[in-house]
mmCIF file of C-alpha atoms in Angstrom:
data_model
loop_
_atom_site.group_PDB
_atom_site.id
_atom_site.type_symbol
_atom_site.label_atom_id
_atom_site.label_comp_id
_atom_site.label_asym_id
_atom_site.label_seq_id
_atom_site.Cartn_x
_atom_site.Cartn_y
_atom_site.Cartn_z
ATOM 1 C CA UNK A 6 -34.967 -153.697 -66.886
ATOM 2 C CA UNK A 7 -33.049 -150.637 -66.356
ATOM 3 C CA UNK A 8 -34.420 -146.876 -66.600
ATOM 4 C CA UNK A 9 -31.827 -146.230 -69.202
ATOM 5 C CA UNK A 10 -32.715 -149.688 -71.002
ATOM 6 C CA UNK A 11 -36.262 -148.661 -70.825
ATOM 7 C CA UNK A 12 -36.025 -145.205 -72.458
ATOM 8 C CA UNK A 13 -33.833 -147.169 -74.923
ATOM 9 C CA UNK A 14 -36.109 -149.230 -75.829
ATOM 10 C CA UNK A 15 -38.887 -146.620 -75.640
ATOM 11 C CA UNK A 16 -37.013 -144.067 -78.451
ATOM 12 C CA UNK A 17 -36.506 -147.622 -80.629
ATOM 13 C CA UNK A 18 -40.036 -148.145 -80.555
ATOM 14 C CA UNK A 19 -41.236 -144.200 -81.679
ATOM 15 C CA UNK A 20 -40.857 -145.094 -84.999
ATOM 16 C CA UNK A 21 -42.459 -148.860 -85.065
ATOM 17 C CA UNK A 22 -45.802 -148.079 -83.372
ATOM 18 C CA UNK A 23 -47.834 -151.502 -82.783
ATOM 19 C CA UNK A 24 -50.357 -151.805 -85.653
ATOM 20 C CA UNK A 25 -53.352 -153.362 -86.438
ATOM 21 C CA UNK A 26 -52.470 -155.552 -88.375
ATOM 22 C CA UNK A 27 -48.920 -156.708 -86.016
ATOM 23 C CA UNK A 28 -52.310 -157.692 -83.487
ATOM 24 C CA UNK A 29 -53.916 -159.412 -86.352
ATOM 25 C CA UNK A 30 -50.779 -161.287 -87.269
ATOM 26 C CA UNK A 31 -49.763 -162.376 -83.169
ATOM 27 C CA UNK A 32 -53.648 -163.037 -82.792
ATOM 28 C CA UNK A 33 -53.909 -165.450 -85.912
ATOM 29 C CA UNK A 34 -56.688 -163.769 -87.356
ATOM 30 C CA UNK A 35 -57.289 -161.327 -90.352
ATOM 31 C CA UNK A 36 -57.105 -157.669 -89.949
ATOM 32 C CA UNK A 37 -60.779 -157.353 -90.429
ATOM 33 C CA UNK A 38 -61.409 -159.857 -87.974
ATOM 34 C CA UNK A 39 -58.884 -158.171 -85.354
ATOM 35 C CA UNK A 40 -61.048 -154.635 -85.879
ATOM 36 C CA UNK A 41 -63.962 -155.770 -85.480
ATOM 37 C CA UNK A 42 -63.104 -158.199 -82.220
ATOM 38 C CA UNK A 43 -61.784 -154.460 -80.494
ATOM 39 C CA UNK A 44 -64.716 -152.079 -82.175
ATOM 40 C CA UNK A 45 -67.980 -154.807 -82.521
ATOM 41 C CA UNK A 46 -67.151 -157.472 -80.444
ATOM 42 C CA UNK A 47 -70.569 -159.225 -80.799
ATOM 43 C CA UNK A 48 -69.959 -159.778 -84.792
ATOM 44 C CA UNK A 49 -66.769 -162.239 -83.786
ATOM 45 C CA UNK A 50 -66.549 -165.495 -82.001
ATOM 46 C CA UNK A 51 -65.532 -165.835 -78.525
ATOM 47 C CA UNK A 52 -62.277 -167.438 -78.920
ATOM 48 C CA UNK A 53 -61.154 -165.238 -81.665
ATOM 49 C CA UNK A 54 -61.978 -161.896 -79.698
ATOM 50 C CA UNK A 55 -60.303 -163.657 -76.826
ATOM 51 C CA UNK A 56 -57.051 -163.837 -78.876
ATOM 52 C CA UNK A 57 -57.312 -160.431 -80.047
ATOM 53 C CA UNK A 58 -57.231 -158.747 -76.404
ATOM 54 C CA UNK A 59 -55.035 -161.336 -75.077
ATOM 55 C CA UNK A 60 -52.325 -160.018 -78.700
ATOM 56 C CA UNK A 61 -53.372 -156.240 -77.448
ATOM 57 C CA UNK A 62 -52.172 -156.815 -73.754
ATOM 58 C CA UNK A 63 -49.251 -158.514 -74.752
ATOM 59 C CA UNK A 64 -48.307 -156.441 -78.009
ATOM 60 C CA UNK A 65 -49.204 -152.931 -75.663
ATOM 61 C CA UNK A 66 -51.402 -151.902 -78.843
ATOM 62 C CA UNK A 67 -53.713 -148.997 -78.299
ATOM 63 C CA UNK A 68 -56.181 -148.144 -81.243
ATOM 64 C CA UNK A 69 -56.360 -144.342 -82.976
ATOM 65 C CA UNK A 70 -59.779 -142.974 -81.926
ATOM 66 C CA UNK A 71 -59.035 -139.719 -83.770
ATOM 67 C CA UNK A 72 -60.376 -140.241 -87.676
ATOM 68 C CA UNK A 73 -59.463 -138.211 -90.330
ATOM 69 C CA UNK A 74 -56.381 -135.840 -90.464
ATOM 70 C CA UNK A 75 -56.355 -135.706 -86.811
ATOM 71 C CA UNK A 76 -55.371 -138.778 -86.307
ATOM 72 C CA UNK A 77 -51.706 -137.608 -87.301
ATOM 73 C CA UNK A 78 -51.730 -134.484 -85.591
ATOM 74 C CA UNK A 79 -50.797 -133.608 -82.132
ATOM 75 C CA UNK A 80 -54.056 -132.690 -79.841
ATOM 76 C CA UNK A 81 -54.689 -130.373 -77.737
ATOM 77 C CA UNK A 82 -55.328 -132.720 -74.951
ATOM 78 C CA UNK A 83 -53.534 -134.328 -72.012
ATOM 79 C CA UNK A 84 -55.242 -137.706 -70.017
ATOM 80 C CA UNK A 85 -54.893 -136.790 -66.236
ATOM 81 C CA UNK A 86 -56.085 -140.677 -64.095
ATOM 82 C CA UNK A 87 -56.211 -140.500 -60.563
ATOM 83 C CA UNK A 88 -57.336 -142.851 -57.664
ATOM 84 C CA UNK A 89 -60.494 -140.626 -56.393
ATOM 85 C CA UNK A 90 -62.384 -137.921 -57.723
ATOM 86 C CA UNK A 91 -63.965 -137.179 -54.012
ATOM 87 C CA UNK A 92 -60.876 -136.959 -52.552
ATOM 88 C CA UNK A 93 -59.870 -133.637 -51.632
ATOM 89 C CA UNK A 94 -56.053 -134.280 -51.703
ATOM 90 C CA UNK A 95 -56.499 -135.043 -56.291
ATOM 91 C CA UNK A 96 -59.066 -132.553 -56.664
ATOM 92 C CA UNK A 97 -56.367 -129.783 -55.767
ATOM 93 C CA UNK A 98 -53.847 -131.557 -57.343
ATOM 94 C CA UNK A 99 -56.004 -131.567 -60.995
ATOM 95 C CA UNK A 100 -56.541 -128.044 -60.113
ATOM 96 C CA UNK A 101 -53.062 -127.032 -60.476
ATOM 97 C CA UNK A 102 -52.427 -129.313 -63.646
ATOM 98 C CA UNK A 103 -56.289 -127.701 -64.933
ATOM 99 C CA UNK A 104 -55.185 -124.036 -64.906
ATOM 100 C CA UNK A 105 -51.716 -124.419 -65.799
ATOM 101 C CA UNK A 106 -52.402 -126.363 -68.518
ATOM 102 C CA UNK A 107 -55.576 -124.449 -69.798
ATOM 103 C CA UNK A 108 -53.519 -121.489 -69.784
ATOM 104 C CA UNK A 109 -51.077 -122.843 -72.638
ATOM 105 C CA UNK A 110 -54.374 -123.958 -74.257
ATOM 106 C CA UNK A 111 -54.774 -127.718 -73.564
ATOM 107 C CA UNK A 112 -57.332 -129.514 -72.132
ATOM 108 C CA UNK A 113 -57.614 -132.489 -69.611
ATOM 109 C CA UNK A 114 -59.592 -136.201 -69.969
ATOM 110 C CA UNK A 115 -59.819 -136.773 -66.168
ATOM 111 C CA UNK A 116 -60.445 -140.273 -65.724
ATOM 112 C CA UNK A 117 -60.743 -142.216 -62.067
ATOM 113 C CA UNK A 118 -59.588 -145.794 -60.970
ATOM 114 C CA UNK A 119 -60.935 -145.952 -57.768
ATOM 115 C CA UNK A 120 -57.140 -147.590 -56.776
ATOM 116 C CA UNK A 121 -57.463 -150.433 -58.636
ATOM 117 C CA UNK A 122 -54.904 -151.101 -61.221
ATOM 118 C CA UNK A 123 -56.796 -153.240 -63.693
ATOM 119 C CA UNK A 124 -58.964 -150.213 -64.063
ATOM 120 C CA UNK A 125 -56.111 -148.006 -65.277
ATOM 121 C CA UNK A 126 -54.893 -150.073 -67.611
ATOM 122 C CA UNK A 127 -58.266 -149.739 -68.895
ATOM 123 C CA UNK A 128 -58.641 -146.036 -68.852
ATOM 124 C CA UNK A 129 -54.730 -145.410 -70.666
ATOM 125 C CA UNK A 130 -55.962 -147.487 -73.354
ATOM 126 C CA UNK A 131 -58.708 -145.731 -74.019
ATOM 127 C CA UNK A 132 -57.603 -142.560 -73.490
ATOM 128 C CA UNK A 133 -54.256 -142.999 -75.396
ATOM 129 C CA UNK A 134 -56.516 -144.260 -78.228
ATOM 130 C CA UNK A 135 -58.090 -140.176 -78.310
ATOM 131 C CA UNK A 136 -53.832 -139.203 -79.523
ATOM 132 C CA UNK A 137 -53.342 -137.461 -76.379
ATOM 133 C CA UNK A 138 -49.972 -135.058 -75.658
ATOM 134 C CA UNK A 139 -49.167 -136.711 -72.749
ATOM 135 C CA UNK A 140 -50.397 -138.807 -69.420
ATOM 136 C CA UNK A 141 -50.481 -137.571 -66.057
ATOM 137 C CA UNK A 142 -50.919 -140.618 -63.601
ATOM 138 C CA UNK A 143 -50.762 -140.152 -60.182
ATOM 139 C CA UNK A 144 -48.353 -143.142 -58.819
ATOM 140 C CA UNK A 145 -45.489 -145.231 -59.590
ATOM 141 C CA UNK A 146 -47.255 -148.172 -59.954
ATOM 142 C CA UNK A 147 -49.114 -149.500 -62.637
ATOM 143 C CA UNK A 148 -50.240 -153.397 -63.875
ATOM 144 C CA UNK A 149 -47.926 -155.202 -66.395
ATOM 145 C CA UNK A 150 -50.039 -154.800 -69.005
ATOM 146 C CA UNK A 151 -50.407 -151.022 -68.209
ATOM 147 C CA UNK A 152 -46.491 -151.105 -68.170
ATOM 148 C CA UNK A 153 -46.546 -152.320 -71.675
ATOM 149 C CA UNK A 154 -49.056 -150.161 -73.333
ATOM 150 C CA UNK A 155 -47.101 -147.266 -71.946
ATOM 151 C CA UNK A 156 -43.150 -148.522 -72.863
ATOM 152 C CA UNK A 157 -44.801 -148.658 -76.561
ATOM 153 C CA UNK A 158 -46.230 -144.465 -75.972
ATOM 154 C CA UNK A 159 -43.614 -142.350 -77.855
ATOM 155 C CA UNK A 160 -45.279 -139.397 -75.734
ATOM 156 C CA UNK A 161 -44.321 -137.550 -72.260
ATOM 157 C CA UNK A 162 -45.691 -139.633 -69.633
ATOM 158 C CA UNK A 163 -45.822 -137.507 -66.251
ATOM 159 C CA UNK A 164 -46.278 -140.313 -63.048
ATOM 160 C CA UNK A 165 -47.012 -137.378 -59.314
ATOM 161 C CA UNK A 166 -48.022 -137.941 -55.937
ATOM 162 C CA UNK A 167 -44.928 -140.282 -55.055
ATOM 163 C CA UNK A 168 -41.141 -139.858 -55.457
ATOM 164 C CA UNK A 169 -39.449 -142.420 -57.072
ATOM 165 C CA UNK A 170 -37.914 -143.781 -60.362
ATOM 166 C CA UNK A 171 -40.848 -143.083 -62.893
ATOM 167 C CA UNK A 172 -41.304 -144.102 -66.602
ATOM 168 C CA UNK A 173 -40.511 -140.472 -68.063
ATOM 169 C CA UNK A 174 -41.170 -137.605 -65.163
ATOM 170 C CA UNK A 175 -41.995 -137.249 -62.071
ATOM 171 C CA UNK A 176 -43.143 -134.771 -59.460
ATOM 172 C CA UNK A 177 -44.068 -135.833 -55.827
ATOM 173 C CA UNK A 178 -43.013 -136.171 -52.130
ATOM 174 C CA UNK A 179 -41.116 -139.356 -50.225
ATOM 175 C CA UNK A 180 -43.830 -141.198 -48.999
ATOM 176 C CA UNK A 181 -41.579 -143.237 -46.645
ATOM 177 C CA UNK A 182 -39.978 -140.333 -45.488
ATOM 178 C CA UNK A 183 -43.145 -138.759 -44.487
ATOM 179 C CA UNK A 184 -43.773 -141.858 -42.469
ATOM 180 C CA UNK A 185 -40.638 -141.583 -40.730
ATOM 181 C CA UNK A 186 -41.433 -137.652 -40.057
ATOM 182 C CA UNK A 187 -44.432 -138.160 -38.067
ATOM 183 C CA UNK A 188 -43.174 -141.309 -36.251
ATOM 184 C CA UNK A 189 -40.006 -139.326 -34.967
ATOM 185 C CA UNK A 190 -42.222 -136.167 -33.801
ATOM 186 C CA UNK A 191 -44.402 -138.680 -31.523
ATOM 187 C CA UNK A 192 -41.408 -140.674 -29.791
ATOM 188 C CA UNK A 193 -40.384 -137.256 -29.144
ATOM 189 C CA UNK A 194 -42.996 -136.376 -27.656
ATOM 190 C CA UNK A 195 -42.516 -138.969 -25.074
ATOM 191 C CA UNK A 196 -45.109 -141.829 -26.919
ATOM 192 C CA UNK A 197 -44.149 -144.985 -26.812
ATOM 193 C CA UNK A 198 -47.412 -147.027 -27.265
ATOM 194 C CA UNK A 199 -48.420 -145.756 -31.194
ATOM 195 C CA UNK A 200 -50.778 -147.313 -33.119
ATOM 196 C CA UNK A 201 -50.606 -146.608 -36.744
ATOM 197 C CA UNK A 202 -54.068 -146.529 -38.636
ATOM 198 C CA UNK A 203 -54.690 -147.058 -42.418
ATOM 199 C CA UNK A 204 -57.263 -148.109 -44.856
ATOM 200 C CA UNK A 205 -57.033 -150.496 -47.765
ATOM 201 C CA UNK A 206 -53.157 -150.519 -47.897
ATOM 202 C CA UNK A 207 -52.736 -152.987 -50.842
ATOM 203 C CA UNK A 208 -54.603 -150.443 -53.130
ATOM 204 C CA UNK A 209 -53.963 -147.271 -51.156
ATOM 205 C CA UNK A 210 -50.157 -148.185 -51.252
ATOM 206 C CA UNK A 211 -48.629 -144.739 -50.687
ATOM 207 C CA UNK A 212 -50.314 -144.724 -47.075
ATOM 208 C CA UNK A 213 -48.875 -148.515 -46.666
ATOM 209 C CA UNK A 214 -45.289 -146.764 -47.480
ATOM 210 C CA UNK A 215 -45.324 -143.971 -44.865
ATOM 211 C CA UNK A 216 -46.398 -146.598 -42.844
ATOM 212 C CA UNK A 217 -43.297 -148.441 -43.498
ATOM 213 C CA UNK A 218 -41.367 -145.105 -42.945
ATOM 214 C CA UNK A 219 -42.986 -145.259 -39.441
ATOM 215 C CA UNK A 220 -42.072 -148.566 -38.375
ATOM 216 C CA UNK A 221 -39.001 -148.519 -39.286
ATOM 217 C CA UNK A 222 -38.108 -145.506 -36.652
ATOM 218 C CA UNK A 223 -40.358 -147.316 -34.451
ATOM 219 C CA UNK A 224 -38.025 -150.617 -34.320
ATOM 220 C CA UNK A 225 -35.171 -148.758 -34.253
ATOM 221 C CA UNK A 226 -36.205 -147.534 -30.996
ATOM 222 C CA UNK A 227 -37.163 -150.568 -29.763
ATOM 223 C CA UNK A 228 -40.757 -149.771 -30.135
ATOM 224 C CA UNK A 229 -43.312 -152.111 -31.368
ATOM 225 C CA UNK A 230 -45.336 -151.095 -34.426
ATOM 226 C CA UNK A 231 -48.613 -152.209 -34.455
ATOM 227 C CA UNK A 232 -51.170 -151.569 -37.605
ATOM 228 C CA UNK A 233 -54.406 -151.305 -37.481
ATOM 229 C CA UNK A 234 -55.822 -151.706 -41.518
ATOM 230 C CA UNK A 235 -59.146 -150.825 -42.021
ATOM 231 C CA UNK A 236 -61.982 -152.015 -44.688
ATOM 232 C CA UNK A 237 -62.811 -148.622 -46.290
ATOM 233 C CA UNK A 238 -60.930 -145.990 -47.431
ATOM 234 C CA UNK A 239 -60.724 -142.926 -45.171
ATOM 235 C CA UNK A 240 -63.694 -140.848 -43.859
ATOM 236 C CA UNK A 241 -64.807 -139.443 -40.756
ATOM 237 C CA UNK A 242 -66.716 -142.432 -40.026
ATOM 238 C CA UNK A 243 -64.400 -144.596 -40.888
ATOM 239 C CA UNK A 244 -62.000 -142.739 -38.068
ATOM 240 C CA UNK A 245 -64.632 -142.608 -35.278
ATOM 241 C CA UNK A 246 -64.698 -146.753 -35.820
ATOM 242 C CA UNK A 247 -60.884 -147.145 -35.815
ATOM 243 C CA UNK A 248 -60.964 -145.063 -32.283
ATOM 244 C CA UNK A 249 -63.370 -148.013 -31.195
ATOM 245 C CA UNK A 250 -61.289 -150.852 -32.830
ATOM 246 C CA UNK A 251 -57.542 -149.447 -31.795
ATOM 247 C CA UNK A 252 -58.534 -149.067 -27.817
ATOM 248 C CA UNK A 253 -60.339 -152.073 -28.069
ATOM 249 C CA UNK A 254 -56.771 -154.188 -29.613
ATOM 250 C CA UNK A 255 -54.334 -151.917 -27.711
ATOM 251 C CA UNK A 256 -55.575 -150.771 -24.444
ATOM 252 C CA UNK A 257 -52.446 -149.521 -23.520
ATOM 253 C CA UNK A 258 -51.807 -147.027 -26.927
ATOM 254 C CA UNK A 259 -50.862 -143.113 -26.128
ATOM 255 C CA UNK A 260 -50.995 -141.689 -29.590
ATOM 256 C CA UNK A 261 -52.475 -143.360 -33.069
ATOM 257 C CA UNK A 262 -50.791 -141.875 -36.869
ATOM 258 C CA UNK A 263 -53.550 -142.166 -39.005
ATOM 259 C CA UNK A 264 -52.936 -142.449 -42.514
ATOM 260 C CA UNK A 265 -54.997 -139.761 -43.224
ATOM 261 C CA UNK A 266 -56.310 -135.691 -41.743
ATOM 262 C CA UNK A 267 -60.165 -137.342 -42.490
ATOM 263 C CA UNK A 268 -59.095 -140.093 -40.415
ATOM 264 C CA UNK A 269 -57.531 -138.784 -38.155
ATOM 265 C CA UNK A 270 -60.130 -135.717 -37.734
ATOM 266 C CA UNK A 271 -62.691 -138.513 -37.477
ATOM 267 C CA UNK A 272 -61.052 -140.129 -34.567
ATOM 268 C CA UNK A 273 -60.333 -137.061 -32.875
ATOM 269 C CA UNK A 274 -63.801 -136.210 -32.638
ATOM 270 C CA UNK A 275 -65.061 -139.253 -31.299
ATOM 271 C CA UNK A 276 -62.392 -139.397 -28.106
ATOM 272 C CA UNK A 277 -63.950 -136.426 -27.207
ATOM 273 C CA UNK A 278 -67.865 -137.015 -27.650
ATOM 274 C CA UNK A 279 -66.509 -139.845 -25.834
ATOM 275 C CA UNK A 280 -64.770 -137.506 -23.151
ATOM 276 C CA UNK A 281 -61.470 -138.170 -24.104
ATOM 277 C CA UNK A 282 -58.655 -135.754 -23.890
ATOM 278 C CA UNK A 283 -56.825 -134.753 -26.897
ATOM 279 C CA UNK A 284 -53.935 -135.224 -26.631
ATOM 280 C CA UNK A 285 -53.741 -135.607 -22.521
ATOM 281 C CA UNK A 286 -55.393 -139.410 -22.651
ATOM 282 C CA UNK A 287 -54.823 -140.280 -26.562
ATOM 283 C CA UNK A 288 -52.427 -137.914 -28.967
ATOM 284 C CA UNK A 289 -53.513 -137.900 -32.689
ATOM 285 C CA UNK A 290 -51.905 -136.886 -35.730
ATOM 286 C CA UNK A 291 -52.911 -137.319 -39.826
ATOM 287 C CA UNK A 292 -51.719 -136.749 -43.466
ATOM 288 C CA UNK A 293 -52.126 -134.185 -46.267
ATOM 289 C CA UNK A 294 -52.731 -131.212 -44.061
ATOM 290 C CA UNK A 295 -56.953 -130.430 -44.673
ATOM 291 C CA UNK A 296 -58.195 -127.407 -43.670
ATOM 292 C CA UNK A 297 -60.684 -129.753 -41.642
ATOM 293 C CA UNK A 298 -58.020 -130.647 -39.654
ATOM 294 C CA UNK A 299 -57.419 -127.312 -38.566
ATOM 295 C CA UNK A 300 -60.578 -126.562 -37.711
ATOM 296 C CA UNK A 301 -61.192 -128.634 -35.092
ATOM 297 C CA UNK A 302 -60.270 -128.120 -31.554
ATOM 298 C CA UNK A 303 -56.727 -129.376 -30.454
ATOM 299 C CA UNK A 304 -55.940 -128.058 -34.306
ATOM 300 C CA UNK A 305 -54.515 -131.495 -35.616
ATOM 301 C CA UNK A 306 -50.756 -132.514 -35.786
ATOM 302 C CA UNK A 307 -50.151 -133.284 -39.460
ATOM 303 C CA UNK A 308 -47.915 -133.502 -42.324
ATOM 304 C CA UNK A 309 -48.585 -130.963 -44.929
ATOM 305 C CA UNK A 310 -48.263 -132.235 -48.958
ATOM 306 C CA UNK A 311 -48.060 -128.933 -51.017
ATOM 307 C CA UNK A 312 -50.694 -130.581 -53.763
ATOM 308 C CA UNK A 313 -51.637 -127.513 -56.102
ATOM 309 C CA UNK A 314 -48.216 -126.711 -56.143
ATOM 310 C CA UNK A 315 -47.302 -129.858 -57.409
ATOM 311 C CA UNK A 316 -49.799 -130.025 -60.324
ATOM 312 C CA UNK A 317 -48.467 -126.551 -61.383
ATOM 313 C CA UNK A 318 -45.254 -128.148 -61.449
ATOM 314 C CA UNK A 319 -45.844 -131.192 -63.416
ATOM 315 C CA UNK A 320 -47.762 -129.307 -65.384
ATOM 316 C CA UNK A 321 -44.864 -126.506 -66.265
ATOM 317 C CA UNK A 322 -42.741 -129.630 -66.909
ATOM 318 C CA UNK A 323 -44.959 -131.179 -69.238
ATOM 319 C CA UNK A 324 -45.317 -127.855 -71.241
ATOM 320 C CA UNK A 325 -41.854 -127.518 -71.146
ATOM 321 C CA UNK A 326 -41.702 -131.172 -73.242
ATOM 322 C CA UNK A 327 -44.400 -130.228 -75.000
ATOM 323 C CA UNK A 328 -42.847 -127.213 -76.346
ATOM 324 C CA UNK A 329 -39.738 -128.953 -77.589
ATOM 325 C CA UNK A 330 -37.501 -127.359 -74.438
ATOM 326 C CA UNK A 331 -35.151 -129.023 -72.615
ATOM 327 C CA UNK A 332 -36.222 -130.962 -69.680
ATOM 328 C CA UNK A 333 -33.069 -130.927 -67.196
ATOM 329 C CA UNK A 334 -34.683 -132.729 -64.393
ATOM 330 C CA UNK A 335 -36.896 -135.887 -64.892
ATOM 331 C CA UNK A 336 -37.828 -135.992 -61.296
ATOM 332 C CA UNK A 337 -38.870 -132.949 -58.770
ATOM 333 C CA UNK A 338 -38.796 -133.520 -54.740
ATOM 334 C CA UNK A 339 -41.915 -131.401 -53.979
ATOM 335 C CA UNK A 340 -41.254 -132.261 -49.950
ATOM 336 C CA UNK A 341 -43.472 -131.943 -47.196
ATOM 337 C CA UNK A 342 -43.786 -130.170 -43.892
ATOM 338 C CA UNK A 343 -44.348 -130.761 -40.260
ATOM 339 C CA UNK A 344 -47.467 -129.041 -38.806
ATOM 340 C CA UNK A 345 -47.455 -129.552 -35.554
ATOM 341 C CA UNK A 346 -51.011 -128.572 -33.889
ATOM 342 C CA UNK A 347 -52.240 -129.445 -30.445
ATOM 343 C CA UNK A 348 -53.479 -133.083 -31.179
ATOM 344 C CA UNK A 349 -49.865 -134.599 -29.790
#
């Protein structure tokens, strides 16, 4: 389906909101028996509560939590869902949406997936179901059912972190470009034997896209790519392993791009406990742009993501909705920068 199709569809549906009783009707059970399946699941049968989620998934129904008069009033609040809460990169990014937002007098439900998809869907519902102003989601990509809920939403959804054609608005950075950023600074540097290093690329997808970025400048060089995807998500641990594990696969390898600054920082230290040079026997370069990785010695080679900034901005944007403004752009290039260090 097209974008245009979509938001076609989507303005259709903002005045025939899924009801209870459309889930009842698709679910071939009563409308008492359809409430109490979603709200007291043990006081139903098994096959009927079965039918009831399986007519909520399909129908994209998401229940009013808000009783009273409230329930047909706007709130004050705004669901923000994002892959980590312990990752440094989304805590500044909820930082600028927090005090942008705060200052116009809203409030944030912060929910976290841990990158897996099912679990969104999960959190939108329920968080939709609390009459929220609007959804921040950070990615493009969300499970069919998730896809669903949200076409039936007749409220701003805001999708960051990525660039890309979005739902409603977006705010983020070319992931793929990025990739290809980094992977031209290192062949001209002189590399030609680059590992690239990631972790859990099916579920930590934007990574998996600069790495695709990165390939594809490799090839075109005439450069092999080789990946190296690791079990657990980054940490410096995790990048003192993948030291271990890429000189163990590639003997011959000159520089690694990690797919993140904790990797990457990580790694770096560990070629040197190991008496390594940095970058004179293996170059090293990251993602994000940490202060951590600039406080180790070579400073690291990096690409930096402006992440408060764009919170601020999808914030302003939302506000701008919100307020019943014009929104002239649906999607904002944040971009990135180079930051070249001593690590390459």
């Amino acid at each position: 389906m097209s974008r245009d199709s979509t938001q076609a569809s989507k303005q259709r549906r903002r005045s025939d909101q899924i009801t209870l009783s459309q889930v009842a009707q698709a679910a071939g059970v009563s409308p008492i028996t359809a409430s109490r399946a979603l709200n007291h699941p043990d006081k139903v049968s098994e096959s009927a509560r079965t039918s009831v989620l399986e007519a909520v998934e399909q129908l994209g129904y998401v229940p009013n939590l808000v009783a009273g008069s409230l329930a047909s009033s706007r709130s004050k609040l705004i669901a923000v869902i994002v892959p980590s809460l312990i990752n440094t990169v989304f805590v500044e990014v909820i930082k600028g949406l927090q005090e942008t937002l705060e200052a116009e007098g809203y409030q944030i439900l912060l929910g976290n997936t841990d990158y897996d998809l099912d679990r969104e869907y999960q959190l939108v519902r329920t968080f939709l179901g609390w009459s929220c102003s609007a959804l921040i989601t950070a990615g493009l990509r969300h499970n069919h059912a998730c896809q669903t809920l949200l076409n039936n939403w007749d409220h701003p959804i805001m999708e960051v972190m990525e660039l890309g054609k979005g739902m409603d608005l977006n705010v983020g950075l070319d992931h793929v470009a990025a990739g290809r950023c980094m992977a031209n600074h290192l062949v001209d540097q002189g590399y030609r034997h680059i590992v690239y290093v990631g972790a859990r690329l099916t579920q930590d997808y934007r990574a998996g896209m600069r790495y695709e970025g990165h390939k594809e400048v490799l090839q075109a060089q005439g450069i092999e790519a080789p990946l190296v995807e690791l079990d657990t998500l980054g940490s410096l641990q995790a990048g003192a392993e993948s030291l271990q594990q890429v000189l163990a696969r590639y003997p011959h390898t000159q520089a690694i791009h990690f797919a993140n600054d904790d990797l990457a920082a990580g790694a770096l230290l560990a070629a040197q406990r190991q008496g390594l040079n940095v970058p004179g026997d293996i170059a090293i370069a990251g993602f994000n742009g940490l202060p951590l990785g600039q406080h180790v010695t070579p400073q690291l080679t990096t690409i930096l993501s402006p992440r408060e900034e764009m919170g601020r901005l999808a914030a302003k944007e939302l506000i701008r909705r919100l307020s019943g403004k014009n929104v002239y752009r649906r999607q904002h290039d944040v971009g990135f920068t180079l930051q070249t260090g001593g690590s390459t």
